[in-house]
Tab-separated table of C-alpha atoms in Angstrom:
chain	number	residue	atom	x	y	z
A	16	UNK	CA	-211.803	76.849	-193.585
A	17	UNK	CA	-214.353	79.979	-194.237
A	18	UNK	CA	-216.897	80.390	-192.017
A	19	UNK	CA	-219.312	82.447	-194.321
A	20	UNK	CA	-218.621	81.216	-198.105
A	21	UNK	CA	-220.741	82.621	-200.676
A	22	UNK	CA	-220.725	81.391	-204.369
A	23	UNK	CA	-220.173	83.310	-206.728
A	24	UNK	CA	-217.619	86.506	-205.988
A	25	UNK	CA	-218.576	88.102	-209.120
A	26	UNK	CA	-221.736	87.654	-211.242
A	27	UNK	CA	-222.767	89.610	-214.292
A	28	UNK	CA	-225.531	89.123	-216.014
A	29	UNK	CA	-227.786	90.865	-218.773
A	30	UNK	CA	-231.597	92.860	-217.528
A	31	UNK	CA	-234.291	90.240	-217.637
A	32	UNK	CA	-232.173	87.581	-216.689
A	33	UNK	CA	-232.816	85.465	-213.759
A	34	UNK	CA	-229.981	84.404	-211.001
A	35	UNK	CA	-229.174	82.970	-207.785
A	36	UNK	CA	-226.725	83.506	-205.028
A	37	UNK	CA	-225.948	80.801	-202.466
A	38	UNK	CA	-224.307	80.875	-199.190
A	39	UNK	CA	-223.379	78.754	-196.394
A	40	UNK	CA	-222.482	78.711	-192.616
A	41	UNK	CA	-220.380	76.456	-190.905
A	42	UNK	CA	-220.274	78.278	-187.488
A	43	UNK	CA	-223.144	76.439	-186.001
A	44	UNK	CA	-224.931	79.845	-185.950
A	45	UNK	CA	-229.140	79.650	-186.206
A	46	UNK	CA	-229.396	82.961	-188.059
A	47	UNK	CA	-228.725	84.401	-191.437
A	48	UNK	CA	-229.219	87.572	-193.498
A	49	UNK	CA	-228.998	89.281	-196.917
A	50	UNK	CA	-227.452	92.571	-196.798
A	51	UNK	CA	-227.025	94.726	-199.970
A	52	UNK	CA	-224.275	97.413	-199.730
A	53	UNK	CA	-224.460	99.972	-202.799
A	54	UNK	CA	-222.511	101.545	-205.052
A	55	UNK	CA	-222.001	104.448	-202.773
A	56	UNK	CA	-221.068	101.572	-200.060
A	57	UNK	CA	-224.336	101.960	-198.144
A	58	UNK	CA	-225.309	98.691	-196.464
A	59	UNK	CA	-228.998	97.720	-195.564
A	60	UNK	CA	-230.418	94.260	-194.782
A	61	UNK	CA	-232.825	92.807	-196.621
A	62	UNK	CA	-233.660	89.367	-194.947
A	63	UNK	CA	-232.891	87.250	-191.900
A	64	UNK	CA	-233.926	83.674	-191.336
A	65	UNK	CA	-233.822	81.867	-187.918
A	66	UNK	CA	-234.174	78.196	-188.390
A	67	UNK	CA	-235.493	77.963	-191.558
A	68	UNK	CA	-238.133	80.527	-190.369
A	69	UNK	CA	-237.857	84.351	-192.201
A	70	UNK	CA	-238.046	86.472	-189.560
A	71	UNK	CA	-236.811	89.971	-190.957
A	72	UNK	CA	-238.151	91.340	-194.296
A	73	UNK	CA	-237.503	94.607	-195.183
A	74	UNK	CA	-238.896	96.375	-197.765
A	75	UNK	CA	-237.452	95.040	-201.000
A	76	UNK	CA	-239.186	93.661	-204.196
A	77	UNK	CA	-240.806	90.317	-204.483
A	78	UNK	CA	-238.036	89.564	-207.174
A	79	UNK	CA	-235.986	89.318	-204.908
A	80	UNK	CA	-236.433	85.617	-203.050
A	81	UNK	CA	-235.041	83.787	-200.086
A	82	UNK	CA	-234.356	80.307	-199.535
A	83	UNK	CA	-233.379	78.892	-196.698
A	84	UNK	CA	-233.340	75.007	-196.726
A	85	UNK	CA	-231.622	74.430	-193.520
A	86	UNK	CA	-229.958	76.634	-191.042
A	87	UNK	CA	-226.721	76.409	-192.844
A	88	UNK	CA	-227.959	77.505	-196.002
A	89	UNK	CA	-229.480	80.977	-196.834
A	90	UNK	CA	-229.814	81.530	-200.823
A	91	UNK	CA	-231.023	84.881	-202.945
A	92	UNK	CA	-232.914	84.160	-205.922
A	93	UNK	CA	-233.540	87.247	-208.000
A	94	UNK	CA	-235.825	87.087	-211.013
A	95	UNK	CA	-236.293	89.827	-213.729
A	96	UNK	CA	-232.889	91.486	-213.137
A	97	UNK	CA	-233.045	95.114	-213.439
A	98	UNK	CA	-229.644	97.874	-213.289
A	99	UNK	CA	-230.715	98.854	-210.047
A	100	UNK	CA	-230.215	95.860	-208.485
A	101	UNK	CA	-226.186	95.977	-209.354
A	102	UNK	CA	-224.620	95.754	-206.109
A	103	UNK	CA	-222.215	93.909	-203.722
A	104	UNK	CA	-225.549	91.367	-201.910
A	105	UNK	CA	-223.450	90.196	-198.587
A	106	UNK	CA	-224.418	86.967	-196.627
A	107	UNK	CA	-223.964	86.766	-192.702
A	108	UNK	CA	-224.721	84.729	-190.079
A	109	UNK	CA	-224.906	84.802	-185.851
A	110	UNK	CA	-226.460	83.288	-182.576
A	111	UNK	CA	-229.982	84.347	-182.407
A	112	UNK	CA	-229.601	86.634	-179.560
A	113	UNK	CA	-231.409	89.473	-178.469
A	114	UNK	CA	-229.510	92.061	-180.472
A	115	UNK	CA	-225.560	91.713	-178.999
A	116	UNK	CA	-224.393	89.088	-180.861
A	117	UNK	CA	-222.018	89.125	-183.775
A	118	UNK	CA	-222.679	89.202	-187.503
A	119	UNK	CA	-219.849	87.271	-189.494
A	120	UNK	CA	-220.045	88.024	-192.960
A	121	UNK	CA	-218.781	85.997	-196.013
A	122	UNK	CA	-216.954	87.636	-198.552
A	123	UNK	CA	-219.663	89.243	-200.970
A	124	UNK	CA	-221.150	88.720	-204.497
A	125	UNK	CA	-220.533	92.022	-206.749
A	126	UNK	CA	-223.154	91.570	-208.689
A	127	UNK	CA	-223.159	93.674	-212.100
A	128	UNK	CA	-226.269	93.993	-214.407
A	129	UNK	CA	-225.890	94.845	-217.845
B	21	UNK	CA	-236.276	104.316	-184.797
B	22	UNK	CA	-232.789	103.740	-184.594
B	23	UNK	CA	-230.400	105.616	-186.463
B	24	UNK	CA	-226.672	106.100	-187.149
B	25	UNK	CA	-224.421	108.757	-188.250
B	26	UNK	CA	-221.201	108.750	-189.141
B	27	UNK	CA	-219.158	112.383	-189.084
B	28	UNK	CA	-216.976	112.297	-192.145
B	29	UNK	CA	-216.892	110.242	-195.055
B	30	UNK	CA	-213.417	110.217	-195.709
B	31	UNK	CA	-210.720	110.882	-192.924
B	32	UNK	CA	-206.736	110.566	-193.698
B	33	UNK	CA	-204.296	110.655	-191.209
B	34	UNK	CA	-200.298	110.302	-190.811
B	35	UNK	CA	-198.716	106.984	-190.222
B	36	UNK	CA	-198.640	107.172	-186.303
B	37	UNK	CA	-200.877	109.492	-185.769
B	38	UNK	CA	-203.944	108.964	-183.147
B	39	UNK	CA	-207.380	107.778	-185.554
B	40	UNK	CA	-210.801	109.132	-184.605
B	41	UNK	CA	-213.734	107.954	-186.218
B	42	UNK	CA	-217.035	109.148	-185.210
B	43	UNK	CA	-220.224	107.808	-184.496
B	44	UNK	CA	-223.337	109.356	-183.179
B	45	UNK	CA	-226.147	106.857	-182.613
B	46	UNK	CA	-230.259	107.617	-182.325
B	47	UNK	CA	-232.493	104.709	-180.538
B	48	UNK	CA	-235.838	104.861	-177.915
B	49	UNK	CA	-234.103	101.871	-175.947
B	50	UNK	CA	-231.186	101.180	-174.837
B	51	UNK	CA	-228.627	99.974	-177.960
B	52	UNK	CA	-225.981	98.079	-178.834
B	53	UNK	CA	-223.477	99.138	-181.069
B	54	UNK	CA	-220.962	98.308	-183.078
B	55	UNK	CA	-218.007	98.738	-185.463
B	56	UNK	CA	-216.958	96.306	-188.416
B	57	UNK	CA	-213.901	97.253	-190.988
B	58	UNK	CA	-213.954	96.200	-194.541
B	59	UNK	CA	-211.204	96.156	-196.680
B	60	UNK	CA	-211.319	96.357	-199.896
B	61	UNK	CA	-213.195	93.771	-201.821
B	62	UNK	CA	-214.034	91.680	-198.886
B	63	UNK	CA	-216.611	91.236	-196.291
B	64	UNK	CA	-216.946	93.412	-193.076
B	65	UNK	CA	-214.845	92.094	-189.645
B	66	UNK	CA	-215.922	92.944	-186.314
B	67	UNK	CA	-213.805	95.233	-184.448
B	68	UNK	CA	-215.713	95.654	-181.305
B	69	UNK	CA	-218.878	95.909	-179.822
B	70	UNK	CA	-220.383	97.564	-176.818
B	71	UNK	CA	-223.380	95.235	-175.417
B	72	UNK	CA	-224.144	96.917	-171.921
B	73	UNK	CA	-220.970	96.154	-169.665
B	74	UNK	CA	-218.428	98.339	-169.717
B	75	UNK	CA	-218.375	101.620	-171.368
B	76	UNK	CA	-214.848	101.844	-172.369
B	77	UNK	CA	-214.492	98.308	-175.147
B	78	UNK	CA	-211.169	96.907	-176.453
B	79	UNK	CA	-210.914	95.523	-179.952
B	80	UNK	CA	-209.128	94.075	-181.985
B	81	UNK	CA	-206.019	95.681	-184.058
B	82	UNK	CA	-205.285	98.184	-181.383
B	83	UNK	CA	-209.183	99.803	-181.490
B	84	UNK	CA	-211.494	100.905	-179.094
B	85	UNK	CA	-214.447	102.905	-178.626
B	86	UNK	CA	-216.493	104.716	-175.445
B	87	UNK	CA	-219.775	104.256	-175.062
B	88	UNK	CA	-221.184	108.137	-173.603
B	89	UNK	CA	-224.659	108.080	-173.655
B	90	UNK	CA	-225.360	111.645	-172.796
B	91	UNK	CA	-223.606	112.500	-175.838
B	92	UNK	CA	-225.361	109.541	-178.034
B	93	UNK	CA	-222.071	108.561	-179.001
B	94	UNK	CA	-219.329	105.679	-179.480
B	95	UNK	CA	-215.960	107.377	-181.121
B	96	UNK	CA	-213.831	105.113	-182.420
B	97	UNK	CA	-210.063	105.260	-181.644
B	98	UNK	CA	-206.948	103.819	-182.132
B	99	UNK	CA	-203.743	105.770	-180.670
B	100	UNK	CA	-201.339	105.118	-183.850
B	101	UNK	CA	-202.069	104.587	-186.933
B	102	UNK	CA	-200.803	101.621	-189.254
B	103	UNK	CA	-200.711	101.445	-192.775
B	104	UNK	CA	-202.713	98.493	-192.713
B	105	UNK	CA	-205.310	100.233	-190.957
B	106	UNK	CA	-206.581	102.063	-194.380
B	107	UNK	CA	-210.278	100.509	-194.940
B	108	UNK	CA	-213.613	101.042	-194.513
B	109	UNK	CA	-215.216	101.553	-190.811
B	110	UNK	CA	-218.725	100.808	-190.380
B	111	UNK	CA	-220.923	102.095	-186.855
B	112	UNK	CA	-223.973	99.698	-187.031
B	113	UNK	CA	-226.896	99.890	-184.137
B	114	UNK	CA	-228.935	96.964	-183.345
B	115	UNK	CA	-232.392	96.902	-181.331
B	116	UNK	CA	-232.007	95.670	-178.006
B	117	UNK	CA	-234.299	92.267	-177.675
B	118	UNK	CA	-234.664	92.429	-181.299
B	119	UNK	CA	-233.382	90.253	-184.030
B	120	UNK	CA	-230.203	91.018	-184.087
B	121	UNK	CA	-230.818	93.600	-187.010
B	122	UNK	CA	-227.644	95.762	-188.011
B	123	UNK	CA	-228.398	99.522	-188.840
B	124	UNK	CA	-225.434	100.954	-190.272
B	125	UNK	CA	-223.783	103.792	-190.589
B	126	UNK	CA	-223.016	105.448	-194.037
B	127	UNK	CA	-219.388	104.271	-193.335
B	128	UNK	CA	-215.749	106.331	-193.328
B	129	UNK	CA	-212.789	105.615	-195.482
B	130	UNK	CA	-210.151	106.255	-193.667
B	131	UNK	CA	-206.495	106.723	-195.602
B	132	UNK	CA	-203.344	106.610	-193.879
B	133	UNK	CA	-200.317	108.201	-195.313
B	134	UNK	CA	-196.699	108.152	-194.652
C-alpha cells in the first residue's frame, strides 16, 4: 500500500513536447511538493501546496505547472520540454508543521528528454 | 539563508567498520535538520531528524547523529557498517516556523566493501 505513488517511473519524451506527472498521497498529510534532483543528484524543491493553496514557489520556469486538485493530489505539468529539464522530478508529502515534520517521498519520475 | 554542506562526496568503508558522514549546517535561527538515504533508483527515507529535544537522535538502521551547535554541525554515524548500508545520504535543513522547506545537502555516496 504506497504512501507516495507517482505515475509514471520513467518518461521520455522528444523537446517541444508537452507532459504531465501525477502523484498521490494517502497518508492524510495536508502538504505536498515537487522536488527535482539532477543529474549530478542535487535535489531542490520547486513547489509546495497546503490545501490546495501553493504556498512555496521557487524560482523555476512558468513551463513548469502545478496542479493540485485536492490535498491528495499534487500534479507537474510541463509544457515546451527542453534537455535541461531531464531529471528524476520527486513528489512528497507531510503535516504542515512549522518546519520538523517529515517529508515522505514517492518513488520518482526519471524523466529523459530527447 | 540556510545552507548545507556535506564533507565528501563519496566515502567507502570496510564491512564493520564505524560510518561517518558529515554535515555542517548554516541558518540565522534556530534549525532543524535532517538525514534521508536513497537507494538506488528509489525515493529518499528518513533516517532521523533532530527537531529541538535532545541533541544526541536515534534512527533507524542502527544511525544516529549529534546535534553541536557551536560547531554548526550534525555528523552522521553508525558504529558498523552493513552491506546494505551502501546508498545515498542526504543532510537537508529546514526553516524553523517555516513551511516545512527541505534544503539539502549535495549528498554522499557511501560504498561499503568487504
Amino acid at each position: 500500500d504506497t504512501a507516495v505513488s507517482q505515475t509514471p517511473k520513467y518518461l521520455v519524451t522528444q523537446m517541444g513536447n508537452d507532459k504531465s506527472i501525477k502523484c498521490e498521497q494517502n497518508l492524510g498529510h495536508d502538504t505536498m511538493y515537487w522536488y527535482k534532483q539532477d543529474s549530478k543528484k542535487f535535489l531542490k524543491i520547486m513547489f509546495s501546496y497546503n490545501n490546495k493553496e501553493l504556498i512555496i514557489n521557487e524560482t523555476v520556469p512558468n513551463r513548469f505547472s502545478p496542479k493540485s486538485p485536492d490535498k491528495a493530489h499534487l500534479n507537474l505539468h510541463i509544457n515546451s520540454l527542453e534537455l535541461g529539464d531531464s531529471a528524476v522530478y520527486f513528489c512528497a508529502s507531510s503535516h504542515q508543521g512549522r518546519g520538523n515534520t517529515e517529508a515522505f517521498f514517492g518513488q520518482g519520475t526519471r524523466l529523459t528528454v530527447v | 539563508a540556510q545552507s548545507v554542506t556535506q564533507l565528501g562526496s563519496h566515502v567507502s568503508v570496510s564491512e564493520g567498520a564505524l560510518v561517518l558522514l558529515r554535515c555542517n549546517y548554516s541558518s540565522s535561527v534556530p534549525p532543524y535538520l535532517f538525514w534521508y538515504v536513497q537507494y538506488p533508483n528509489q525515493g529518499l527515507q528518513l533516517l532521523l531528524k533532530y527537531t529541538s529535544a535532545a541533541t544526541l537522535v536515534k534512527g533507524i538502521n542502527g544511525f544516529e547523529a549529534e546535534f553541536k551547535k557551536s560547531e554548526t554541525s550534525f555528523h552522521l554515524t553508525k558504529p558498523s557498517a552493513h552491506m546494505s548500508d551502501a546508498a545515498e545520504y542526504f543532510c537537508a535543513v529546514t526553516l524553523s516556523g517555516g513551511y516545512n522547506k527541505l534544503i539539502f545537502g549535495a549528498g554522499t555516496r557511501l560504498a561499503v566493501h568487504p
